[in-house]
Short mmCIF file of C-alpha atoms and ligand atoms in Angstrom, two decimals:
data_model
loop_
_atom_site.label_atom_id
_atom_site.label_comp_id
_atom_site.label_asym_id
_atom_site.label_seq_id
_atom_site.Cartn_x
_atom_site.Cartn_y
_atom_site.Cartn_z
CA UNK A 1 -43.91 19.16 -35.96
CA UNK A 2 -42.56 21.18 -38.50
CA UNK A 3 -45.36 22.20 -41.12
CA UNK A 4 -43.62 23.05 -44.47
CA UNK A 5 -45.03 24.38 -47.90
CA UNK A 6 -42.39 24.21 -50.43
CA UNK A 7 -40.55 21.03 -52.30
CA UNK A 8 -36.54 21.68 -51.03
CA UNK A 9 -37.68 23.60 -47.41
CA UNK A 10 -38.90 20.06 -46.86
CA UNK A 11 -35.63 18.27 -48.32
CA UNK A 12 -33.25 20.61 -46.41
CA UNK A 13 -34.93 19.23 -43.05
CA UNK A 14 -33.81 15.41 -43.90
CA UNK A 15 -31.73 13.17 -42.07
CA UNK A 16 -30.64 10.02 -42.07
CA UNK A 17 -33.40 7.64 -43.72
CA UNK A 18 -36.59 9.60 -44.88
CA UNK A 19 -40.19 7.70 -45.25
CA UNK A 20 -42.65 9.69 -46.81
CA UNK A 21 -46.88 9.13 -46.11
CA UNK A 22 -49.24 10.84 -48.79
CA UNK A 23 -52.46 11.60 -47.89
CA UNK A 24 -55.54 14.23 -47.91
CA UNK A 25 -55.97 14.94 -44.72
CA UNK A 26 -58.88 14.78 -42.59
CA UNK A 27 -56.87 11.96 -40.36
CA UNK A 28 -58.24 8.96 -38.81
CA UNK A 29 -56.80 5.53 -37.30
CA UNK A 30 -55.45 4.05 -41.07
CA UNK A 31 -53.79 7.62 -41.61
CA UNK A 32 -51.80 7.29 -38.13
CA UNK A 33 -51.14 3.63 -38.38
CA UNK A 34 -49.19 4.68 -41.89
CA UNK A 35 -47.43 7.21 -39.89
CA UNK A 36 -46.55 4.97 -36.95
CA UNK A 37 -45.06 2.36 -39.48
CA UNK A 38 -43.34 5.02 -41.23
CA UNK A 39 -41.74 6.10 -37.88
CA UNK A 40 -40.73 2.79 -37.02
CA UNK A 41 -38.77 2.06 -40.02
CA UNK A 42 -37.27 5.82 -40.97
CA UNK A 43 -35.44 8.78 -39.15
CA UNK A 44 -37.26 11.11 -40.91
CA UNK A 45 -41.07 10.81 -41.37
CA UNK A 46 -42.43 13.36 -43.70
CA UNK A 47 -46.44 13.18 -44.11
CA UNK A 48 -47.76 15.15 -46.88
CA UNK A 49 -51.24 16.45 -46.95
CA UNK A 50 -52.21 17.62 -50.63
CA UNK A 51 -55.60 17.28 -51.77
CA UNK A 52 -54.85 17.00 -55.64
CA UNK A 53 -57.53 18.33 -57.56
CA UNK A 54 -56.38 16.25 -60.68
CA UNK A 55 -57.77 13.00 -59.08
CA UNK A 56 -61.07 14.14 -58.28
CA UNK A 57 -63.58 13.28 -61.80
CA UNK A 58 -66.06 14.87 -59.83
CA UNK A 59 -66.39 18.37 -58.60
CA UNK A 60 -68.89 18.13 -55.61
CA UNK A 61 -66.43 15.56 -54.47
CA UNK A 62 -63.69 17.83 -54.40
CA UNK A 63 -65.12 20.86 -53.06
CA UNK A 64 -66.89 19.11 -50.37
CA UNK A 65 -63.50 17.02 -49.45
CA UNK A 66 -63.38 17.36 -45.78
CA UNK A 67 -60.68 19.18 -43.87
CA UNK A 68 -59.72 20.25 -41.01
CA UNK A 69 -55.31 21.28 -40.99
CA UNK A 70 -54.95 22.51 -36.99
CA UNK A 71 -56.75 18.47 -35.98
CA UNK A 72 -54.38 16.78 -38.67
CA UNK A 73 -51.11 18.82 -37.70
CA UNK A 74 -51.71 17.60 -33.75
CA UNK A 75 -52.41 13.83 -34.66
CA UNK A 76 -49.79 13.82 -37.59
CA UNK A 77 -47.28 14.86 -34.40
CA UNK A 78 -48.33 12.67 -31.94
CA UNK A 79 -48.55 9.81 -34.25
CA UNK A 80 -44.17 10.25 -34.69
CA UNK A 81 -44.27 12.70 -37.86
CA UNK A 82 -41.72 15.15 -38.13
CA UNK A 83 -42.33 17.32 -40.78
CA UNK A 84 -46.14 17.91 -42.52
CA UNK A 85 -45.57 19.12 -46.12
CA UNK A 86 -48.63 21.11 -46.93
CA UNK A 87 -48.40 22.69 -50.23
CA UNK A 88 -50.62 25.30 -52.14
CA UNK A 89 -51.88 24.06 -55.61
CA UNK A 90 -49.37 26.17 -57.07
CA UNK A 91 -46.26 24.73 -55.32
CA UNK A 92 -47.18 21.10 -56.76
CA UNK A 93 -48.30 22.65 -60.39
CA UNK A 94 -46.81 25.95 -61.12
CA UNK A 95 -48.44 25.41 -64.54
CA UNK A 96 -51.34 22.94 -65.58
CA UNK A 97 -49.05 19.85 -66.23
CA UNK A 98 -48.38 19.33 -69.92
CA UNK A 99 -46.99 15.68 -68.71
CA UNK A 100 -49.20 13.10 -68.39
CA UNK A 101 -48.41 10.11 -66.38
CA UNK A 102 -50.33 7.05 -66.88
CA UNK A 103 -50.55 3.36 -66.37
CA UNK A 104 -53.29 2.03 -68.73
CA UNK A 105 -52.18 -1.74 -68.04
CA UNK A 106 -53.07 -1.29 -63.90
CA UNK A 107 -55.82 1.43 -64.53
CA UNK A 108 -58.32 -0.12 -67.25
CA UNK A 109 -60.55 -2.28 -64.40
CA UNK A 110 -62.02 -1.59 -61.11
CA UNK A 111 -61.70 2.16 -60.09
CA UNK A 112 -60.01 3.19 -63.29
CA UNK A 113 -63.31 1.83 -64.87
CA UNK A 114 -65.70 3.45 -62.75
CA UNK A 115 -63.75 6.97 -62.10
CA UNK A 116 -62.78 7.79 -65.42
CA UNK A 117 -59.28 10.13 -65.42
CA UNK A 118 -58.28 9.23 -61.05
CA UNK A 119 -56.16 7.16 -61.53
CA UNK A 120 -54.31 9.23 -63.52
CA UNK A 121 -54.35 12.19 -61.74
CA UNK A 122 -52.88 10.52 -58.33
CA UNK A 123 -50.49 8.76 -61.02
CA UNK A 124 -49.17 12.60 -61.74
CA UNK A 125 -49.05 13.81 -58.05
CA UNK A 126 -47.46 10.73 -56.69
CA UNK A 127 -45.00 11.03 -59.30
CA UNK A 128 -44.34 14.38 -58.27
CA UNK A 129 -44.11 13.55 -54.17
CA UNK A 130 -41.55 10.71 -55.49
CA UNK A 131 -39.59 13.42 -57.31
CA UNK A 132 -39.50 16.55 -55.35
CA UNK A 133 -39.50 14.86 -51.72
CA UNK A 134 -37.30 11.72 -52.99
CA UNK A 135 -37.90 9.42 -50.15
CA UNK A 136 -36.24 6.12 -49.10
CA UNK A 137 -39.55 4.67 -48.77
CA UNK A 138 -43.84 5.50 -49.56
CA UNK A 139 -46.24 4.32 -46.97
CA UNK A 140 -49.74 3.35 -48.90
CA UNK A 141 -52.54 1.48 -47.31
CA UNK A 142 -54.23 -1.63 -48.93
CA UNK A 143 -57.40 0.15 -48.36
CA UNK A 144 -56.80 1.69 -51.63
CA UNK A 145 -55.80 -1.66 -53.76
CA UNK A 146 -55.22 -0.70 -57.03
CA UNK A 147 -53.78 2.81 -56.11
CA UNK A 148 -50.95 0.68 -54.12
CA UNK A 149 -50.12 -1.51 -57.13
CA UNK A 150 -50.03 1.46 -59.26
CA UNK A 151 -47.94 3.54 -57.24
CA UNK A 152 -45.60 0.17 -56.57
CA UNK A 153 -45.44 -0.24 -60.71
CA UNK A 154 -44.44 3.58 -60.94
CA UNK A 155 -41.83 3.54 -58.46
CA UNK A 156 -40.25 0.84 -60.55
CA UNK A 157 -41.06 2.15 -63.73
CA UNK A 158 -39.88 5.05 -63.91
CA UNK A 159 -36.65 4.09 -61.58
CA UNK A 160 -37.66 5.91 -58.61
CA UNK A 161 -35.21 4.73 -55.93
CA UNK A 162 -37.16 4.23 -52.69
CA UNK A 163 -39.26 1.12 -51.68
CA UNK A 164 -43.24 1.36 -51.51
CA UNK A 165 -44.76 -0.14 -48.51
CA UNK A 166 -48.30 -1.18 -48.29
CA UNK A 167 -49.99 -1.39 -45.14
CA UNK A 168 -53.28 -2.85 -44.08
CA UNK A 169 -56.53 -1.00 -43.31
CA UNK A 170 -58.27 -0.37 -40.36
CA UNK A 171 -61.06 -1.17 -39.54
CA UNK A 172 -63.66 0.20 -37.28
CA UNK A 173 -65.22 -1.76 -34.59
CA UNK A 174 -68.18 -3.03 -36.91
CA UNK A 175 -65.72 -3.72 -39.77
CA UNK A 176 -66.59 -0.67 -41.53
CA UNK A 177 -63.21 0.38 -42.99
CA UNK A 178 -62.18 4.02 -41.58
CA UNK A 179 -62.31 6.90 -44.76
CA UNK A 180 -62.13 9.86 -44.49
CA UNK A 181 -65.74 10.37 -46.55
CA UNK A 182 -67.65 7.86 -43.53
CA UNK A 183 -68.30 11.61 -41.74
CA UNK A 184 -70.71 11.96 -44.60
CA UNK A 185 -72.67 8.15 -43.60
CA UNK A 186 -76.24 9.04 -42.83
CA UNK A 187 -76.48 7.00 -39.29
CA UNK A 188 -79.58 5.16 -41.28
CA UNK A 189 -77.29 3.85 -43.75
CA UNK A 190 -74.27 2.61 -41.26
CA UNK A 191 -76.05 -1.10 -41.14
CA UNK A 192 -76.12 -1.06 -44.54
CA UNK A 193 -72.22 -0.12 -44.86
CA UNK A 194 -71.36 -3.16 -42.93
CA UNK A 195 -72.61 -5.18 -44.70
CA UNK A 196 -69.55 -4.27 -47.60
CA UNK A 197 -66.93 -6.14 -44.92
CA UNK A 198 -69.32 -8.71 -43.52
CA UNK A 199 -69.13 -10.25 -47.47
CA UNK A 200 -65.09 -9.50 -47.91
CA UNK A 201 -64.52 -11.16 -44.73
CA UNK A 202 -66.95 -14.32 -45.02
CA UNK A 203 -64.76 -14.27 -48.54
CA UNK A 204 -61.40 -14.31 -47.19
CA UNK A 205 -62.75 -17.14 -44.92
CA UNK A 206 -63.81 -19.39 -47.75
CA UNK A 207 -60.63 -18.52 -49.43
CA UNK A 208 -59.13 -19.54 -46.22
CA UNK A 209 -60.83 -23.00 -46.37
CA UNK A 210 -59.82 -23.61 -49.69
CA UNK A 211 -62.51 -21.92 -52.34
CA UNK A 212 -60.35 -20.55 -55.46
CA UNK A 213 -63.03 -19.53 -57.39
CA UNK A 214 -63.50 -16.31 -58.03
CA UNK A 215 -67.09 -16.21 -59.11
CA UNK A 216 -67.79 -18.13 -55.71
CA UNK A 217 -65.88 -15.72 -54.03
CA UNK A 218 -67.24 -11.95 -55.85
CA UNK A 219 -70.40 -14.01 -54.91
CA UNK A 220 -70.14 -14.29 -51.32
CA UNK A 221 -69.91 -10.73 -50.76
CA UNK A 222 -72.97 -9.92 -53.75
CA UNK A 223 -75.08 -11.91 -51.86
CA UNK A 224 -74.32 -9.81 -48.43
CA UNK A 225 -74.54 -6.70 -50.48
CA UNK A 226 -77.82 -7.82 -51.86
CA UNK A 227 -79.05 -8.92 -48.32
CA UNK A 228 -78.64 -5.53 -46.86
CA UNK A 229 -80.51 -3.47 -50.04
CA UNK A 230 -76.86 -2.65 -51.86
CA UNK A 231 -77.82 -4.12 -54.97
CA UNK A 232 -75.97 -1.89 -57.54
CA UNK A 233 -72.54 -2.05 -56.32
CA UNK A 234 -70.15 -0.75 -58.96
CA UNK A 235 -68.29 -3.95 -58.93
CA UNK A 236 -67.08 -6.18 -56.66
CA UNK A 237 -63.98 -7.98 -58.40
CA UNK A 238 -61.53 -10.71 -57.60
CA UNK A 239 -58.20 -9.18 -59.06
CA UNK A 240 -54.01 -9.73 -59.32
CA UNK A 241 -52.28 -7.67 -56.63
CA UNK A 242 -50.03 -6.57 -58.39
CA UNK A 243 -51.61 -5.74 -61.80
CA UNK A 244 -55.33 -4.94 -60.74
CA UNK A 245 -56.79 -6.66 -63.50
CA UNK A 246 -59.70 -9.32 -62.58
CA UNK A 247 -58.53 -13.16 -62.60
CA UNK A 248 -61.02 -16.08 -62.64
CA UNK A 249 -59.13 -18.10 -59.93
CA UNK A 250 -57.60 -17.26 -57.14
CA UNK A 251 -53.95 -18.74 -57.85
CA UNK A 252 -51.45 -16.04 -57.13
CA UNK A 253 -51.18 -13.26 -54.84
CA UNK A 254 -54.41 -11.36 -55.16
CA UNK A 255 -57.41 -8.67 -53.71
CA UNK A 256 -61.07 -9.22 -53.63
CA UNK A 257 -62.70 -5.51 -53.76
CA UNK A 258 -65.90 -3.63 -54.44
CA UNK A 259 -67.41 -0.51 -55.02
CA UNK A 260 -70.69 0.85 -53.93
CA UNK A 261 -72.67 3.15 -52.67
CA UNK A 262 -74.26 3.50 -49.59
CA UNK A 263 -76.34 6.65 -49.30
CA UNK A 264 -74.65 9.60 -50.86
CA UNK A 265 -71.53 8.30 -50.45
CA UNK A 266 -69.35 5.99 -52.32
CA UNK A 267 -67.52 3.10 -50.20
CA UNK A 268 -64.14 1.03 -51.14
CA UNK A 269 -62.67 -2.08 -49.39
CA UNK A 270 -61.16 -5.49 -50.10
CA UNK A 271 -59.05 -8.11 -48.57
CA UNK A 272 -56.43 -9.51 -49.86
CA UNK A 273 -56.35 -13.05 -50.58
CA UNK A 274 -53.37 -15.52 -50.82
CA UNK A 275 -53.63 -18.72 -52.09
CA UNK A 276 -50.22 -20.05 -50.20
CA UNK A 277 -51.25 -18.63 -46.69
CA UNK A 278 -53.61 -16.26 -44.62
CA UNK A 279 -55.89 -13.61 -46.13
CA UNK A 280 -55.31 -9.86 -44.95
CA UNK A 281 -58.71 -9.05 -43.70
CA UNK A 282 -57.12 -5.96 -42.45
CA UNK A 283 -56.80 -4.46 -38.70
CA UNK A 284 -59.86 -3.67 -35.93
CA UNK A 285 -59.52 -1.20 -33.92
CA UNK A 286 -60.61 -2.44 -30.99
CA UNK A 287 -58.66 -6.05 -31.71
CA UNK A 288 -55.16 -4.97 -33.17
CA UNK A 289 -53.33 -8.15 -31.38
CA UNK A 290 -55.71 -10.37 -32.99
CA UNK A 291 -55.40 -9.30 -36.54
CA UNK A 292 -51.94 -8.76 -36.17
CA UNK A 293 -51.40 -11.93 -34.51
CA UNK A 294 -52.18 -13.40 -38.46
CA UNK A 295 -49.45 -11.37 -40.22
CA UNK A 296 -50.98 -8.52 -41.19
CA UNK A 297 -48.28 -6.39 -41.07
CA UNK A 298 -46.77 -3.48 -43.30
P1 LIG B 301 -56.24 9.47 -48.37
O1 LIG B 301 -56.00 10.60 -47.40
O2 LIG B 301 -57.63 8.97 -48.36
O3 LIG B 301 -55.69 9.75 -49.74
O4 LIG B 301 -55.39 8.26 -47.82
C1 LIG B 301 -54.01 8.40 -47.54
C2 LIG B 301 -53.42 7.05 -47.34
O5 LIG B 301 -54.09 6.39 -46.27
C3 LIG B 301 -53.59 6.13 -48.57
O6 LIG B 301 -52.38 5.40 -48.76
C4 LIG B 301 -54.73 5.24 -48.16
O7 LIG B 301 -54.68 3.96 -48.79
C5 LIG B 301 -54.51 5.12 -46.69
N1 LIG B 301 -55.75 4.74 -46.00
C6 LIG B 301 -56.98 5.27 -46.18
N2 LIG B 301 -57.88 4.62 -45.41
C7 LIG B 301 -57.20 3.66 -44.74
C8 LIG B 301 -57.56 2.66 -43.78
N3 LIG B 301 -58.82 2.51 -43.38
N4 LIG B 301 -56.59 1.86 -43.32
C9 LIG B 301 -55.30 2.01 -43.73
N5 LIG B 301 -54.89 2.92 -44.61
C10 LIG B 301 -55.83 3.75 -45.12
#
């Protein structure tokens, strides 16, 4: 594994067809499955690690990020990377950026509404990893919904020539989806977390059976919220895949997601819901076959 710091030291490694995996760091089973896809689809598999200061609106958030490089070069390897790009702040902005990169149509609802300036500021950074790494193709996971249609509408935007590929999340044994930020889950509050996938997946069910309403469905998973003392969820929001804005019905391709927090620590998931076939609930750990076995694939 070749661990590089600069834009073109990383280019000047390529060969053949190059796949490219953003993340943070601090790597768990939906960081490796990203790189594992990436590997089976690209010569060269480039995963960046880059925690970008712009998308963090808060500050504790930022400096209490968790990381830990010597773990994350060892799995990045043995999950098929070749290269981990690892710059310094000052590598990715020499200068505070005077550009600003935004996409106010796919960033008005959901986490755009709740984290004011994020979306944003991954908006500006992937923009950057499209430009100075220029892939063939992005890895993103569904985990992060309306991050993946953004970065999908940028790509096309702004004429980026590589394909974005969205993945689905994994989930741990209990259904809690894997984050990095679930080290910080007091071990009183892990029932409580559950309960976040127990309603997205008795959702995706009654999707399954036919339920197109999206108040029934944001419903479902309020009332498991509610049932396990999660009351003030941020939102929990039926919305387009591909736009990220909220729909009443569920009549196109679409994801059913929430916000809230559990503790001290704020929680994302969703499925994604398809009117003309199965939901992607996403991928257990401990039952890959069986999820897969439904087409959740990359
Ligand atoms: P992060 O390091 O949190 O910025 O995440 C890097 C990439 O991993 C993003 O594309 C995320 O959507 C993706 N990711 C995070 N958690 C999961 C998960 N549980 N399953 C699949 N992908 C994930």
């Amino acid at each position: 594994m070749k661990v590089t710091r600069t834009f073109a030291e990383t280019r000047a490694a390529y060969r053949g067809v190059v796949a490219l995996v953003p993340t943070m760091g601090f790597f768990h089973e939906g960081h490796l499955a990203l790189i594992e896809a990436a590997r089976g689809r690209a010569d060269t598999v480039v995963v960046s690690l880059f925690v970008n200061p712009l998308q963090f609106n808060d500050r504790a958030d930022l400096s209490r990020y968790p990381r830990d490089f010597e773990r994350d070069a060892a799995l990045a390897e043995a999950s098929g990377g070749d290269m981990l790009f690892a710059p310094a702040v000052e590598e990715v902005y020499p200068e505070p950026p005077a550009v600003r990169v935004s996409l106010p149509a796919l960033s008005a609802e959901l986490e755009g509404a709740h984290r004011p300036g994020h979306l944003d500021g991954v908006a500006v950074v992937v923009a950057k990893l499209y430009a100075g790494l220029r892939p063939d193709l992005a890895f993103f996971g569904r985990k992060d919904a309306q991050q993946l249609a953004l970065v999908t509408r940028l790509a096309a935007d702004l004429s980026f020539p590589l394909q974005v590929v969205g993945c689905p999340t994994l989930r741990e044994q209990d259904g809690l989806a894997l984050s990095s930020r679930n080290v910080f889950l007091a071990p009183e509050d892990r029932a409580a977390a559950r309960s976040l996938s127990r309603g997205l997946l008795a959702a995706a069910d009654a999707a399954e059976a036919g339920e197109r309403s999206g108040a029934v469905l944001e419903g479902l998973v309020a009332a498991e919220l509610e049932a396990a003392g999660l009351a003030e969820a941020e939102y929990v929001a039926l919305a387009d895949a591909a736009t990220a804005t909220r729909i009443p019905t569920l009549d196109r391709r679409a994801f059913l997601a929430l916000a809230a927090r559990v503790g001290t620590v704020r929680l994302i998931d969703n499925v994604f819901l398809d009117p003309a076939g199965p939901a992607d609930r996403g991928v257990r750990l401990d039952r890959p076959s069986l999820l897969y076995a439904k087409g959740n694939r990359c």
